[in-house]
Coordinates of C-alpha atoms and ligand atoms in Angstrom, one line a residue:
M1 CA -8.2 -6.1 -122.0
P2 CA -11.1 -3.6 -122.7
K3 CA -12.1 -1.6 -119.7
M4 CA -15.7 -0.6 -119.1
T5 CA -18.1 0.0 -116.2
A6 CA -19.7 -3.0 -114.6
A7 CA -23.0 -1.7 -115.9
E8 CA -21.7 -1.7 -119.4
A9 CA -20.4 -5.2 -119.0
A10 CA -23.8 -6.4 -117.8
V11 CA -25.5 -4.9 -120.8
K12 CA -23.0 -6.6 -123.1
V13 CA -23.9 -9.9 -121.6
L14 CA -27.6 -9.2 -122.1
E15 CA -26.9 -8.5 -125.8
S16 CA -24.9 -11.7 -126.2
E17 CA -27.7 -13.7 -124.5
G18 CA -30.2 -12.5 -127.2
V19 CA -32.1 -9.9 -125.2
T20 CA -33.8 -7.5 -127.6
V21 CA -36.0 -5.5 -125.2
A22 CA -36.1 -4.5 -121.6
F23 CA -39.1 -3.3 -119.7
G24 CA -38.4 -0.8 -117.0
V25 CA -38.8 2.2 -114.7
P26 CA -35.6 4.2 -114.0
G27 CA -34.6 5.7 -110.6
A28 CA -31.5 7.1 -109.1
A29 CA -30.0 3.8 -108.1
I30 CA -30.1 2.2 -111.6
L31 CA -29.0 5.1 -113.8
P32 CA -25.6 3.6 -114.8
V33 CA -27.4 0.6 -116.3
Y34 CA -29.7 3.0 -118.2
E35 CA -26.7 5.0 -119.4
A36 CA -25.2 1.7 -120.7
L37 CA -28.5 0.7 -122.3
N38 CA -28.5 4.0 -124.2
R39 CA -25.5 2.8 -126.1
S40 CA -27.0 -0.7 -126.8
P41 CA -29.3 -2.0 -129.5
I42 CA -31.6 -3.3 -126.7
K43 CA -34.9 -1.4 -126.9
H44 CA -36.2 0.1 -123.7
V45 CA -39.9 0.2 -123.0
L46 CA -40.9 2.5 -120.2
V47 CA -43.6 0.8 -118.3
R48 CA -45.9 2.6 -115.8
H49 CA -45.4 0.2 -112.9
E50 CA -42.7 -2.4 -112.2
E51 CA -45.3 -5.2 -111.7
G52 CA -46.5 -4.4 -115.2
G53 CA -42.8 -4.6 -116.3
T54 CA -42.5 -8.1 -114.9
H55 CA -45.7 -9.3 -116.6
C56 CA -44.5 -7.8 -119.9
A57 CA -41.3 -9.8 -119.4
E58 CA -43.4 -13.0 -118.8
G59 CA -45.6 -12.4 -121.9
Y60 CA -42.4 -11.8 -123.9
T61 CA -40.6 -15.0 -122.8
R62 CA -43.7 -17.1 -123.2
A63 CA -44.4 -15.9 -126.7
A64 CA -40.7 -15.8 -127.8
K65 CA -39.6 -19.4 -127.4
D66 CA -36.0 -18.9 -126.7
R67 CA -35.5 -15.2 -125.9
I68 CA -35.9 -14.1 -122.3
G69 CA -37.9 -11.1 -121.0
V70 CA -36.0 -8.5 -118.9
C71 CA -37.4 -6.1 -116.3
I72 CA -35.4 -3.2 -114.8
G73 CA -36.1 -1.1 -111.8
T74 CA -34.4 1.0 -109.2
S75 CA -33.8 0.3 -105.5
G76 CA -36.4 -0.1 -102.8
P77 CA -40.1 -0.2 -104.0
A78 CA -39.2 -1.0 -107.6
G79 CA -38.0 -4.4 -106.5
T80 CA -40.8 -5.0 -104.1
N81 CA -43.2 -4.2 -106.9
M82 CA -41.6 -7.0 -108.9
V83 CA -42.4 -9.7 -106.4
T84 CA -45.8 -10.5 -107.8
G85 CA -44.4 -11.0 -111.3
L86 CA -41.5 -13.1 -110.0
Y87 CA -44.0 -15.3 -108.2
S88 CA -46.1 -15.7 -111.2
A89 CA -43.0 -16.5 -113.3
I90 CA -41.6 -19.1 -111.0
A91 CA -45.1 -20.7 -110.5
D92 CA -45.5 -21.1 -114.3
S93 CA -41.8 -22.0 -115.0
V94 CA -41.1 -18.8 -116.9
P95 CA -37.6 -17.4 -117.1
I96 CA -37.5 -13.7 -116.7
L97 CA -34.6 -11.6 -115.5
C98 CA -35.2 -8.8 -113.0
I99 CA -32.4 -6.2 -112.5
T100 CA -32.6 -3.8 -109.6
G101 CA -30.4 -0.9 -108.5
Q102 CA -29.3 -0.8 -104.9
A103 CA -27.9 1.7 -102.4
P104 CA -24.1 1.9 -102.5
R105 CA -22.3 -1.0 -100.6
A106 CA -21.1 1.2 -97.8
K107 CA -24.7 2.4 -97.0
L108 CA -26.5 -0.9 -97.1
H109 CA -26.6 -1.3 -93.3
K110 CA -27.3 2.4 -92.5
E111 CA -31.0 2.4 -93.4
D112 CA -30.1 4.3 -96.5
F113 CA -32.9 5.8 -98.7
Q114 CA -34.7 3.0 -100.6
A115 CA -32.2 0.4 -99.4
V116 CA -34.0 -2.9 -98.9
D117 CA -32.6 -6.4 -99.1
I118 CA -34.4 -7.3 -102.3
S119 CA -32.4 -10.4 -103.1
A120 CA -33.5 -11.9 -99.7
I121 CA -37.1 -10.8 -100.2
V122 CA -37.3 -12.6 -103.6
K123 CA -35.6 -15.8 -102.5
P124 CA -38.7 -17.9 -102.4
V125 CA -40.0 -16.6 -105.8
T126 CA -36.8 -16.9 -107.8
K127 CA -34.5 -19.7 -108.9
W128 CA -31.6 -17.6 -107.8
S129 CA -31.0 -14.0 -106.6
M130 CA -27.9 -12.1 -105.8
T131 CA -26.8 -8.6 -104.7
V132 CA -23.4 -8.4 -106.5
M133 CA -20.9 -6.9 -104.1
E134 CA -17.8 -7.0 -106.3
A135 CA -17.8 -5.1 -109.6
G136 CA -15.6 -7.8 -111.3
Q137 CA -18.3 -10.4 -110.7
V138 CA -21.0 -8.5 -112.5
P139 CA -20.7 -9.9 -116.1
Y140 CA -20.2 -13.5 -114.7
A141 CA -23.2 -13.1 -112.4
F142 CA -25.3 -12.2 -115.5
R143 CA -23.9 -15.2 -117.4
H144 CA -24.8 -17.4 -114.5
A145 CA -28.3 -15.9 -114.4
F146 CA -29.0 -17.0 -118.0
H147 CA -27.6 -20.5 -117.3
V148 CA -29.8 -20.9 -114.2
M149 CA -32.9 -19.5 -116.0
R150 CA -32.5 -21.9 -118.9
S151 CA -31.3 -25.0 -117.1
G152 CA -33.7 -27.7 -115.7
R153 CA -37.1 -26.3 -114.9
P154 CA -37.0 -22.8 -116.2
G155 CA -37.7 -19.9 -113.9
P156 CA -36.9 -16.3 -113.0
V157 CA -33.8 -14.7 -111.5
L158 CA -33.1 -11.3 -109.8
I159 CA -29.8 -9.5 -109.9
D160 CA -29.4 -6.5 -107.6
L161 CA -26.6 -4.0 -108.3
P162 CA -25.4 -1.5 -105.8
L163 CA -24.9 1.9 -107.4
D164 CA -21.2 2.1 -106.8
V165 CA -20.7 -1.4 -108.2
Q166 CA -22.5 -0.4 -111.4
K167 CA -20.2 2.6 -111.9
E168 CA -16.9 0.8 -111.1
M169 CA -14.5 0.3 -114.1
I170 CA -13.6 -3.4 -114.6
E171 CA -11.6 -5.5 -117.1
Y172 CA -14.0 -7.4 -119.3
D173 CA -13.7 -8.7 -122.9
P174 CA -17.1 -9.3 -124.5
E175 CA -15.4 -10.9 -127.5
A176 CA -14.1 -13.7 -125.3
D177 CA -17.2 -14.4 -123.1
F178 CA -20.1 -16.6 -124.3
P179 CA -23.4 -18.1 -123.0
L180 CA -22.8 -21.0 -120.7
Q181 CA -23.9 -24.5 -121.5
V182 CA -27.5 -25.2 -120.5
F183 CA -28.3 -28.4 -118.5
K184 CA -31.4 -30.4 -119.4
P185 CA -31.6 -34.0 -118.2
R186 CA -32.4 -36.7 -120.8
A187 CA -34.3 -39.9 -119.9
N188 CA -32.6 -43.3 -120.0
R189 CA -34.0 -45.5 -122.8
R190 CA -34.8 -48.3 -120.4
S191 CA -37.2 -46.0 -118.4
I192 CA -39.0 -45.1 -121.6
E193 CA -39.4 -48.8 -122.5
K194 CA -40.8 -49.5 -119.0
A195 CA -43.2 -46.6 -119.4
L196 CA -44.4 -48.0 -122.7
D197 CA -44.7 -51.5 -121.2
L198 CA -47.1 -50.1 -118.5
M199 CA -49.0 -48.2 -121.2
A200 CA -49.4 -51.4 -123.3
E201 CA -50.7 -53.4 -120.2
A202 CA -53.4 -50.8 -119.7
K203 CA -56.9 -51.0 -121.3
R204 CA -57.7 -47.3 -121.4
P205 CA -54.5 -45.2 -121.4
L206 CA -54.3 -41.4 -121.5
I207 CA -51.4 -39.0 -121.9
I208 CA -51.5 -35.8 -119.9
S209 CA -49.5 -33.1 -121.7
G210 CA -48.3 -30.2 -119.5
G211 CA -46.7 -26.8 -120.0
G212 CA -43.3 -28.5 -120.2
V213 CA -44.2 -30.0 -123.6
I214 CA -44.8 -26.5 -124.9
I215 CA -41.8 -24.9 -123.3
S216 CA -39.5 -27.6 -124.7
E217 CA -41.0 -27.4 -128.2
G218 CA -42.2 -31.0 -127.9
S219 CA -45.8 -30.6 -129.2
Q220 CA -45.3 -32.2 -132.5
L221 CA -43.6 -35.2 -131.0
L222 CA -46.4 -35.5 -128.4
T223 CA -49.0 -35.7 -131.2
E224 CA -46.8 -38.2 -133.0
L225 CA -46.6 -40.4 -129.9
A226 CA -50.4 -40.2 -129.4
E227 CA -50.9 -41.2 -133.0
I228 CA -48.4 -44.1 -133.1
T229 CA -49.8 -45.6 -129.8
Q230 CA -53.4 -44.4 -130.5
T231 CA -53.5 -42.9 -127.0
P232 CA -55.9 -39.9 -126.3
V233 CA -54.3 -36.8 -124.8
V234 CA -55.5 -34.5 -122.1
P235 CA -53.8 -31.1 -122.3
T236 CA -53.4 -29.2 -119.0
L237 CA -54.3 -25.5 -118.9
M238 CA -50.5 -24.7 -119.3
G239 CA -50.2 -27.4 -122.0
W240 CA -53.3 -26.3 -123.9
G241 CA -52.4 -26.1 -127.6
S242 CA -49.7 -28.9 -127.4
I243 CA -52.2 -31.1 -129.2
P244 CA -54.8 -29.3 -131.4
D245 CA -58.4 -29.2 -129.9
D246 CA -59.5 -30.3 -133.4
H247 CA -57.2 -33.4 -133.3
P248 CA -59.3 -36.7 -133.1
L249 CA -57.1 -37.8 -130.2
N250 CA -57.7 -34.8 -128.0
A251 CA -59.6 -36.1 -125.0
G252 CA -60.5 -32.7 -123.5
M253 CA -59.3 -30.8 -120.5
V254 CA -59.7 -32.3 -117.0
G255 CA -60.2 -30.4 -113.7
L256 CA -62.4 -28.7 -111.3
Q257 CA -62.6 -25.4 -113.2
T258 CA -60.9 -25.2 -116.6
Q259 CA -62.3 -28.5 -117.9
H260 CA -64.6 -30.0 -120.5
R261 CA -67.6 -32.2 -119.7
Y262 CA -66.1 -34.8 -122.0
G263 CA -62.6 -34.3 -120.6
N264 CA -63.6 -35.2 -117.1
A265 CA -65.8 -38.1 -118.3
N266 CA -63.0 -39.5 -120.4
Y267 CA -60.5 -39.2 -117.6
L268 CA -62.7 -41.0 -115.2
R269 CA -62.8 -44.0 -117.5
S270 CA -59.0 -44.2 -117.9
D271 CA -56.9 -46.8 -116.2
F272 CA -53.4 -45.5 -117.0
V273 CA -51.9 -42.0 -117.3
L274 CA -48.6 -40.9 -118.7
G275 CA -48.0 -37.3 -117.5
I276 CA -45.4 -35.4 -119.4
G277 CA -44.1 -31.9 -118.3
N278 CA -47.1 -31.4 -116.0
R279 CA -47.3 -30.9 -112.2
W280 CA -50.6 -32.3 -111.1
A281 CA -52.0 -28.9 -110.3
N282 CA -54.7 -29.1 -107.6
R283 CA -57.1 -27.2 -109.8
M284 CA -56.8 -30.2 -112.1
T285 CA -56.7 -33.1 -109.7
G286 CA -59.0 -32.1 -106.9
T287 CA -58.5 -34.6 -104.0
V288 CA -55.6 -36.8 -105.0
D289 CA -57.4 -40.0 -104.0
V290 CA -60.2 -39.3 -106.4
F291 CA -57.8 -38.4 -109.2
T292 CA -55.5 -41.4 -108.8
K293 CA -57.9 -44.2 -107.7
G294 CA -58.0 -47.1 -110.2
R295 CA -55.2 -46.0 -112.5
K296 CA -51.5 -46.3 -112.8
F297 CA -49.2 -43.3 -113.4
V298 CA -45.9 -42.6 -115.1
H299 CA -44.6 -39.0 -114.5
V300 CA -42.0 -37.4 -116.6
D301 CA -40.6 -34.1 -115.3
I302 CA -37.4 -32.1 -116.0
E303 CA -37.0 -31.4 -112.3
A304 CA -36.2 -34.4 -110.2
T305 CA -37.8 -33.1 -107.0
Q306 CA -41.2 -32.7 -108.8
L307 CA -41.5 -36.5 -109.0
G308 CA -43.5 -37.7 -106.0
R309 CA -44.3 -34.2 -104.8
V310 CA -48.1 -34.5 -105.2
F311 CA -48.3 -38.3 -105.2
C312 CA -46.0 -41.1 -105.8
P313 CA -46.1 -42.3 -109.5
D314 CA -45.7 -46.0 -110.4
L315 CA -42.8 -44.9 -112.5
G316 CA -40.9 -41.5 -112.4
I317 CA -38.7 -40.4 -115.2
V318 CA -36.4 -37.3 -114.9
S319 CA -36.2 -35.7 -118.4
D320 CA -36.8 -32.6 -120.4
A321 CA -40.1 -33.3 -122.0
R322 CA -38.9 -33.1 -125.6
Y323 CA -35.9 -35.3 -125.0
A324 CA -38.3 -37.9 -123.4
L325 CA -40.8 -37.6 -126.3
E326 CA -38.0 -38.1 -128.9
Q327 CA -37.2 -41.4 -127.2
F328 CA -40.9 -42.3 -126.7
V329 CA -41.5 -41.9 -130.4
E330 CA -38.4 -43.8 -131.3
V331 CA -39.3 -46.8 -129.1
A332 CA -43.0 -46.7 -130.1
K333 CA -42.1 -46.7 -133.8
E334 CA -39.9 -49.8 -133.3
R335 CA -42.8 -51.5 -131.4
K336 CA -45.3 -50.6 -134.1
A337 CA -43.0 -52.0 -136.8
S338 CA -42.9 -55.3 -134.9
G339 CA -46.7 -55.3 -134.3
K340 CA -46.4 -54.7 -130.6
I341 CA -48.7 -51.7 -130.2
P342 CA -52.1 -52.8 -128.8
N343 CA -55.3 -52.1 -130.7
R344 CA -57.1 -49.2 -129.1
T345 CA -60.0 -48.7 -131.5
A346 CA -62.8 -49.3 -128.9
W347 CA -61.2 -46.9 -126.4
V348 CA -60.5 -44.2 -129.0
D349 CA -64.1 -44.5 -130.3
E350 CA -65.4 -44.1 -126.8
V351 CA -63.3 -41.0 -126.2
Q352 CA -64.2 -39.5 -129.5
E353 CA -67.9 -40.0 -129.0
R354 CA -67.8 -38.2 -125.7
A355 CA -65.8 -35.4 -127.2
Y356 CA -68.5 -35.0 -129.9
T357 CA -71.6 -35.3 -127.7
M358 CA -70.9 -33.8 -124.2
H359 CA -70.8 -30.0 -124.4
R360 CA -72.1 -26.9 -122.8
E361 CA -74.4 -24.5 -124.5
T362 CA -72.9 -21.2 -125.8
N363 CA -75.4 -20.1 -128.4
F364 CA -77.4 -17.7 -126.2
D365 CA -79.2 -14.6 -127.5
N366 CA -79.9 -13.1 -124.1
I367 CA -79.5 -9.4 -123.3
P368 CA -77.7 -8.8 -121.0
I369 CA -75.2 -11.0 -122.8
K370 CA -74.2 -14.4 -121.4
P371 CA -70.4 -14.8 -121.3
Q372 CA -70.6 -18.2 -123.0
R373 CA -71.8 -16.4 -126.1
V374 CA -68.8 -14.1 -125.9
F375 CA -66.5 -17.1 -126.3
Q376 CA -68.5 -18.5 -129.1
E377 CA -67.9 -15.2 -130.9
I378 CA -64.2 -15.1 -130.0
N379 CA -63.9 -18.6 -131.6
A380 CA -65.6 -17.4 -134.7
A381 CA -63.7 -14.1 -135.0
F382 CA -60.1 -15.2 -134.6
D383 CA -58.1 -17.9 -136.4
D384 CA -55.8 -20.6 -135.1
D385 CA -52.7 -18.4 -135.3
T386 CA -54.0 -15.9 -132.8
Q387 CA -52.1 -15.7 -129.6
F388 CA -54.6 -15.4 -126.6
I389 CA -53.6 -14.0 -123.3
T390 CA -55.7 -14.4 -120.1
A391 CA -55.1 -14.6 -116.4
I392 CA -57.6 -15.3 -113.6
G393 CA -61.3 -14.8 -112.7
L394 CA -64.4 -16.5 -113.8
Y395 CA -63.6 -15.4 -117.4
Q396 CA -60.4 -17.5 -117.3
I397 CA -62.5 -20.5 -116.3
A398 CA -65.1 -19.8 -119.0
S399 CA -62.2 -19.3 -121.4
G400 CA -60.8 -22.7 -120.5
Q401 CA -64.2 -24.3 -121.1
F402 CA -65.3 -22.6 -124.3
Q403 CA -62.3 -21.4 -126.3
R404 CA -60.7 -23.6 -129.0
I405 CA -56.9 -23.7 -129.2
N406 CA -55.1 -25.5 -131.9
K407 CA -51.5 -24.4 -131.7
P408 CA -48.8 -24.4 -129.0
R409 CA -47.9 -21.0 -127.4
N410 CA -51.3 -19.6 -128.6
Y411 CA -52.8 -19.8 -125.2
I412 CA -50.7 -17.8 -122.8
V413 CA -52.4 -18.1 -119.4
C414 CA -51.3 -17.2 -116.0
G415 CA -51.8 -20.7 -114.6
Q416 CA -50.8 -20.8 -111.0
A417 CA -50.3 -17.4 -109.3
G418 CA -53.2 -15.7 -111.1
P419 CA -52.5 -12.1 -110.2
L420 CA -55.3 -9.7 -111.4
G421 CA -54.0 -7.1 -113.8
W422 CA -51.7 -9.5 -115.7
E423 CA -53.3 -9.3 -119.2
I424 CA -52.4 -5.8 -120.6
S425 CA -48.7 -6.2 -119.8
A426 CA -48.6 -9.8 -121.0
C427 CA -50.2 -8.7 -124.3
I428 CA -47.5 -6.0 -124.6
G429 CA -44.7 -8.5 -124.0
A430 CA -46.2 -11.1 -126.4
K431 CA -46.7 -8.6 -129.2
L432 CA -43.2 -7.3 -128.9
A433 CA -41.8 -10.9 -129.0
N434 CA -43.8 -11.7 -132.2
P435 CA -44.8 -8.4 -133.9
D436 CA -46.4 -10.3 -136.8
K437 CA -48.7 -12.3 -134.6
E438 CA -52.2 -11.2 -133.7
V439 CA -52.5 -10.9 -130.0
V440 CA -55.9 -10.9 -128.2
G441 CA -56.4 -10.4 -124.5
V442 CA -59.4 -11.8 -122.6
V443 CA -60.0 -10.0 -119.3
G444 CA -62.6 -9.3 -116.6
D445 CA -63.5 -5.8 -115.6
Y446 CA -61.8 -6.0 -112.2
S447 CA -58.6 -7.5 -113.5
F448 CA -58.6 -4.8 -116.3
Q449 CA -58.7 -2.1 -113.6
F450 CA -55.8 -3.5 -111.7
L451 CA -52.9 -2.3 -114.0
L452 CA -54.9 -0.2 -116.4
E453 CA -52.2 2.4 -116.7
E454 CA -50.1 0.0 -118.7
L455 CA -52.4 0.6 -121.7
A456 CA -50.6 3.9 -122.1
V457 CA -47.4 1.9 -122.7
A458 CA -49.0 0.1 -125.6
A459 CA -50.4 3.4 -126.9
Q460 CA -47.0 5.2 -126.6
Y461 CA -45.0 2.5 -128.3
Q462 CA -47.7 1.7 -130.9
I463 CA -48.2 -1.9 -129.7
P464 CA -51.5 -3.1 -131.2
F465 CA -53.7 -5.8 -129.7
V466 CA -57.3 -6.5 -129.2
M467 CA -58.7 -6.8 -125.7
V468 CA -62.0 -8.4 -125.0
L469 CA -63.3 -7.0 -121.7
I470 CA -66.0 -9.0 -120.1
N471 CA -67.8 -6.6 -117.8
N472 CA -70.1 -8.1 -115.2
A473 CA -69.2 -5.6 -112.5
Y474 CA -69.5 -8.5 -110.1
L475 CA -66.2 -10.2 -109.2
G476 CA -67.7 -13.3 -110.8
L477 CA -65.2 -15.9 -109.6
I478 CA -65.4 -14.7 -106.0
R479 CA -69.2 -14.7 -105.9
Q480 CA -69.7 -17.9 -107.9
A481 CA -72.7 -19.7 -106.4
E482 CA -70.7 -22.9 -106.0
R483 CA -68.6 -21.4 -103.2
G484 CA -71.6 -21.2 -100.9
Y485 CA -70.8 -17.8 -99.3
K486 CA -73.1 -14.8 -99.3
M487 CA -70.8 -12.0 -100.5
D488 CA -73.0 -9.0 -100.8
Y489 CA -71.3 -7.2 -98.0
E490 CA -69.4 -4.4 -99.7
V491 CA -68.1 -6.7 -102.4
Q492 CA -69.3 -5.3 -105.7
L493 CA -67.9 -3.0 -108.3
S494 CA -70.9 -1.1 -109.6
F495 CA -71.8 2.5 -108.7
H496 CA -73.8 5.3 -110.3
N497 CA -71.6 6.5 -113.2
I498 CA -72.3 4.7 -116.4
N499 CA -75.7 3.1 -116.7
A500 CA -76.5 0.2 -119.0
P501 CA -80.2 0.5 -119.8
E502 CA -81.1 -3.1 -119.3
I503 CA -78.9 -3.7 -116.3
G504 CA -78.5 -0.5 -114.3
D505 CA -75.4 1.0 -112.9
Y506 CA -72.0 -0.4 -114.0
G507 CA -69.5 1.9 -112.4
V508 CA -66.2 2.6 -114.2
D509 CA -66.5 4.0 -117.7
H510 CA -63.9 1.7 -119.3
V511 CA -64.4 3.4 -122.7
K512 CA -63.4 6.8 -121.4
A513 CA -60.6 5.3 -119.4
V514 CA -59.2 3.5 -122.4
E515 CA -59.4 6.6 -124.5
A516 CA -57.8 8.7 -121.8
L517 CA -54.8 6.4 -122.0
G518 CA -54.5 6.5 -125.7
G519 CA -56.4 3.4 -126.7
I520 CA -59.6 2.9 -128.6
A521 CA -62.7 1.3 -127.1
T522 CA -66.3 0.3 -127.9
R523 CA -69.1 -1.1 -125.8
V524 CA -71.4 -3.9 -126.8
F525 CA -74.8 -4.8 -125.2
D526 CA -76.2 -7.0 -127.9
P527 CA -74.8 -10.5 -128.6
K528 CA -75.4 -10.1 -132.3
L529 CA -73.0 -7.1 -132.4
I530 CA -70.1 -8.8 -130.8
G531 CA -68.7 -10.5 -134.0
G532 CA -68.8 -7.2 -135.9
A533 CA -67.2 -5.3 -133.0
L534 CA -64.3 -7.9 -132.9
Q535 CA -63.7 -7.6 -136.6
D536 CA -63.7 -3.8 -136.4
A537 CA -61.3 -4.0 -133.5
R538 CA -58.9 -6.2 -135.4
R539 CA -58.9 -3.8 -138.3
V540 CA -58.5 -0.7 -136.2
A541 CA -55.8 -2.1 -134.1
K542 CA -53.8 -3.0 -137.2
E543 CA -54.4 0.3 -139.0
R544 CA -53.9 2.6 -136.1
R545 CA -51.4 0.5 -134.2
V546 CA -53.0 1.0 -130.8
P547 CA -54.7 -1.3 -128.3
V548 CA -58.4 -1.7 -129.0
V549 CA -60.8 -2.8 -126.3
V550 CA -64.2 -4.3 -127.0
E551 CA -66.1 -4.1 -123.7
V552 CA -69.0 -6.6 -123.6
I553 CA -71.6 -5.8 -121.0
T554 CA -72.6 -9.2 -119.7
E555 CA -75.2 -10.4 -117.1
R556 CA -74.0 -9.9 -113.6
I557 CA -74.3 -13.5 -112.3
T558 CA -73.2 -16.4 -114.3
N559 CA -72.3 -19.7 -112.6
I560 CA -69.7 -21.5 -114.7
A561 CA -69.5 -25.2 -114.2
M562 CA -67.2 -26.3 -111.4
G563 CA -67.0 -28.5 -108.4
P564 CA -65.0 -29.8 -105.5
E565 CA -63.9 -33.0 -107.3
I566 CA -63.6 -34.0 -110.9
D567 CA -66.5 -36.4 -110.5
Q568 CA -68.7 -33.8 -108.7
I569 CA -68.9 -30.9 -111.2
T570 CA -72.1 -28.9 -111.0
E571 CA -73.6 -27.8 -114.3
F572 CA -75.3 -24.6 -113.3
E573 CA -76.0 -23.4 -116.8
E574 CA -77.5 -25.1 -119.8
I575 CA -75.7 -28.2 -121.1
L576 CA -75.6 -29.3 -124.7
D577 CA -75.9 -33.1 -125.3
R578 CA -75.5 -33.8 -129.0
K579 CA -76.7 -37.0 -130.6
P580 CA -73.8 -39.3 -131.4
A581 CA -72.7 -38.8 -135.0
K582 CA -72.7 -41.9 -137.2
K583 CA -69.0 -41.7 -137.7
T584 CA -67.7 -40.0 -134.6
A585 CA -65.7 -36.8 -135.1
I586 CA -64.4 -34.1 -132.9
A587 CA -66.5 -31.0 -132.8
Ligands
TPP601 C1 -53.8 -9.7 -107.1 C2 -55.1 -10.5 -106.8 N1 -55.9 -10.1 -105.8 C3 -57.1 -10.9 -105.6 C4 -57.3 -12.0 -106.4 C5 -58.6 -12.8 -106.1 N2 -59.5 -12.7 -107.2 C6 -59.6 -13.8 -108.1 S1 -60.7 -13.5 -109.3 C7 -61.2 -12.1 -108.6 C8 -62.4 -11.3 -109.2 C9 -62.1 -11.0 -110.6 O1 -63.1 -10.2 -111.1 P1 -63.1 -9.9 -112.7 O2 -61.7 -9.6 -113.2 O3 -64.1 -8.8 -112.9 O4 -63.5 -11.3 -113.4 P2 -64.8 -12.2 -113.1 O5 -64.4 -13.2 -112.1 O6 -65.9 -11.4 -112.8 O7 -64.9 -12.9 -114.5 C10 -60.5 -11.8 -107.4 C11 -60.7 -10.6 -106.6 C12 -56.4 -12.3 -107.4 N3 -56.5 -13.3 -108.2 N4 -55.3 -11.5 -107.6

């Protein structure tokens, strides 16, 4: 049998599992893994902060479909810096593999330098974590890691390798070791038939399509099911793109924050909901009673313990979303052939009319710029194949209300954890996963400042993307009027440094900061110039292969529509009520 170090065996497993890139920061306790990587085709990207490395890995996995992002760090603070990324990954069902070095086994209990029990620390934010104490276990622990990450509800794993374990010679034959079988449950046909029976009994049914539909590559089948049964679809924030926004059966997004006026209005009229691969996020449901009253629910989820977690559905089905959709489509086709699909014309017309008429104004000419206008310009500047990245803040909520997304995986949003600073790294990961795709980040000024140093990574490795930086110097989400707090006590970002003539002090000079890190940036004050600046940015990013930032100076205070319940959304800003079109069509 071939002999190699445990670190080399680990890298061989990474290769055979399809890993092409690892994001990392070296340190003394992980150097044997780095030495092994040196002899591997796996590319290493030296990030500037391990949290950035984890978000790169998230962006990579989410854009890549079946390849998994990897983040490497040394012992001690490297692992603790990864905790936020692991939390974000588990919350959004994203498999990433974190590998940490560790003090030698014999020193673990002696308060050794940078020795911390990282596999215990990350237990609540990983599907599985292990400090591998026997060198011979290392390749098999890595195999298990990929099996765990890919099976059931996907999620992250951490493997911690003591320094002496990494260096030990072991017997391992990479030619005779293969990826383990992945387990994904498949629904029973009888449950699918019952679900369709319930749908047929309803008068105004909806499908809610969650992130699981995108993860499982079920989007096309979802659209097919909607078309066969003539059932309108509400995508969740994580499921956005699973049915095109332009599709006539897209009923709009529902929720307290990232929602459409027509989405909530359509939902409130429904009497039946088939949720697939979604988790009833509280930013969607608000109070469960309000959300559930007067309607029946079927919930399909890959993870059995998700059923009944938020509320008890009338029917629960444990299944991978795509497997379930395959069966839904099969049974629905049979029923259609025998004339058993109810006529839904009146309901679909009603949904479409709302989708055409109930909007919010975006076409503002104000200076300082209103953020709604920025999204109107983003929609005009980029096509359906663009992959958008965004995280948290008022800009995420505005993005959810005003952007148009027409393809799965083209809206990569940090849905549950929402750590500020996510975007630059997620852009890097997504671009490396799909170098031919155009990647565009949408970010607020505070989030941009959180992990700003990661821009140097994109500059160094020539990873081009465009970043739209919406600068209100205000912590918009925190100070949103709806919250009802007075937040002027030491909670603001502006100081005398750069001065925008119409607005006054803005504080950080993002243009200089971006240039210092090797990117290119421009600043826009006038809404008429946003479109041109975005086109220039696209061209420059492509030609120069660097990150290009378009900083848009917006008004400080914008109150984006939101509310405590889906039937109590406050429209702080101007709404747009269109006259019904003769023949209804989706805008
Ligand atoms: C790591 C982390 N700390 C704190 C928060 C809480 N938080 C959410 S949004 C926000 C303000 C964001 O400001 P900015 O990025 O400028 O976007 P805006 O809300 O103004 O659009 C804060 C502090 C968070 N989400 N993540």
